[in-house]
Short mmCIF file of C-alpha atoms in Angstrom, two decimals:
data_model
loop_
_atom_site.label_atom_id
_atom_site.label_comp_id
_atom_site.label_asym_id
_atom_site.label_seq_id
_atom_site.Cartn_x
_atom_site.Cartn_y
_atom_site.Cartn_z
CA MET A 1379 -8.74 -49.86 2.94
CA LYS A 1380 -11.01 -48.08 5.31
CA ALA A 1381 -8.03 -47.41 7.78
CA LYS A 1382 -6.25 -45.36 4.73
CA LYS A 1383 -9.54 -43.47 3.93
CA GLN A 1384 -9.45 -42.43 7.42
CA LYS A 1385 -6.04 -41.45 7.62
CA ASP A 1386 -6.43 -39.33 4.08
CA LYS A 1387 -9.51 -37.47 5.85
CA GLU A 1388 -7.48 -36.73 8.98
CA ASN A 1389 -4.19 -35.37 6.80
CA HIS A 1390 -6.83 -33.50 4.85
CA VAL A 1391 -8.03 -31.80 7.85
CA VAL A 1392 -4.88 -31.07 9.37
CA CYS A 1393 -3.80 -29.57 6.10
CA HIS A 1394 -6.82 -27.37 5.80
CA GLN A 1395 -6.37 -26.34 9.43
CA LYS A 1396 -2.78 -25.31 8.57
CA PHE A 1397 -3.89 -23.37 5.56
CA GLN A 1398 -6.70 -21.68 7.39
CA ALA A 1399 -4.06 -20.74 9.80
CA ARG A 1400 -1.73 -19.24 7.53
CA ILE A 1401 -4.67 -17.44 5.68
CA ARG A 1402 -5.71 -15.64 9.44
CA GLU A 1403 -1.89 -14.63 9.59
CA ALA A 1404 -1.73 -13.22 6.32
CA GLU A 1405 -5.08 -11.30 6.84
CA ASN A 1406 -3.82 -10.01 10.48
CA SER A 1407 -0.31 -9.03 8.83
CA MET A 1408 -2.48 -7.11 5.86
CA GLN A 1409 -4.90 -5.39 8.47
CA ALA A 1410 -1.66 -4.38 10.46
CA GLN A 1411 0.04 -3.10 7.28
CA HIS A 1412 -3.29 -1.06 6.57
CA LEU A 1413 -3.37 0.51 9.98
CA ILE A 1414 0.53 1.59 9.59
CA ILE A 1415 0.07 3.03 6.16
CA GLU A 1416 -3.13 4.98 7.44
CA ALA A 1417 -0.99 6.56 10.54
CA LEU A 1418 1.56 7.33 8.02
CA VAL A 1419 -0.82 9.11 5.86
CA GLU A 1420 -2.13 11.02 8.70
CA GLU A 1421 1.46 11.90 9.92
CA LYS A 1422 2.03 13.26 6.60
CA ASP A 1423 -0.96 15.45 6.33
CA SER A 1424 -0.04 16.64 9.96
CA LEU A 1425 3.57 17.61 9.08
CA PHE A 1426 2.41 19.48 5.53
CA GLN A 1427 0.17 21.55 7.61
CA THR A 1428 2.45 22.32 9.99
CA ILE A 1429 4.99 23.22 7.16
CA GLN A 1430 2.10 25.57 5.36
CA GLY A 1431 1.48 27.11 9.00
CA LEU A 1432 5.50 27.98 9.47
CA GLN A 1433 5.46 29.12 6.00
CA GLU A 1434 2.56 31.61 6.23
CA ALA A 1435 3.98 32.58 9.57
CA ASN A 1436 7.41 33.64 7.62
CA ASP A 1437 5.50 34.87 4.58
CA ALA A 1438 7.61 32.40 2.51
CA PRO A 1439 6.11 31.36 -0.93
CA ALA A 1440 4.08 28.23 -1.12
CA PRO A 1441 6.34 25.40 -2.28
CA PHE A 1442 3.30 23.49 -3.86
CA ASP A 1443 0.90 25.11 -6.46
CA ASP A 1444 -2.19 23.73 -7.66
CA GLU A 1445 -1.53 24.48 -11.15
CA TRP A 1446 1.27 22.17 -12.57
CA GLU A 1447 3.19 23.33 -15.87
CA GLU A 1448 3.14 20.39 -17.97
CA GLU A 1449 5.86 20.36 -20.53
CA PRO A 1450 4.87 19.57 -24.11
CA GLU A 1451 5.47 15.96 -25.12
CA GLU A 1452 8.13 15.61 -27.76
CA GLN A 1453 6.63 14.21 -30.82
CA PRO A 1454 9.39 11.12 -31.95
CA GLU A 1455 10.86 12.07 -35.36
CA GLU A 1456 9.89 9.73 -38.22
CA GLU A 1457 12.94 7.94 -39.73
CA GLU A 1458 13.67 8.35 -43.67
CA ILE A 1459 13.61 5.49 -45.66
#
């Protein structure tokens, strides 16, 4: 009986260690993905600034306007009974 408890405890420790390793692996993957996303956002911002600079240099109109024109929402027609 004592040997079974010891074996169960050892199995539990091994399982816990494997689980902790999987958690660390997932955390590392998430951190790497976060760094990639940050780099992509910075690259996007840099490209956007380059585009704006080129447009200004060529006197081109700005493609993006801060004022968006919203289209009015269509009201659904009520069905006649």
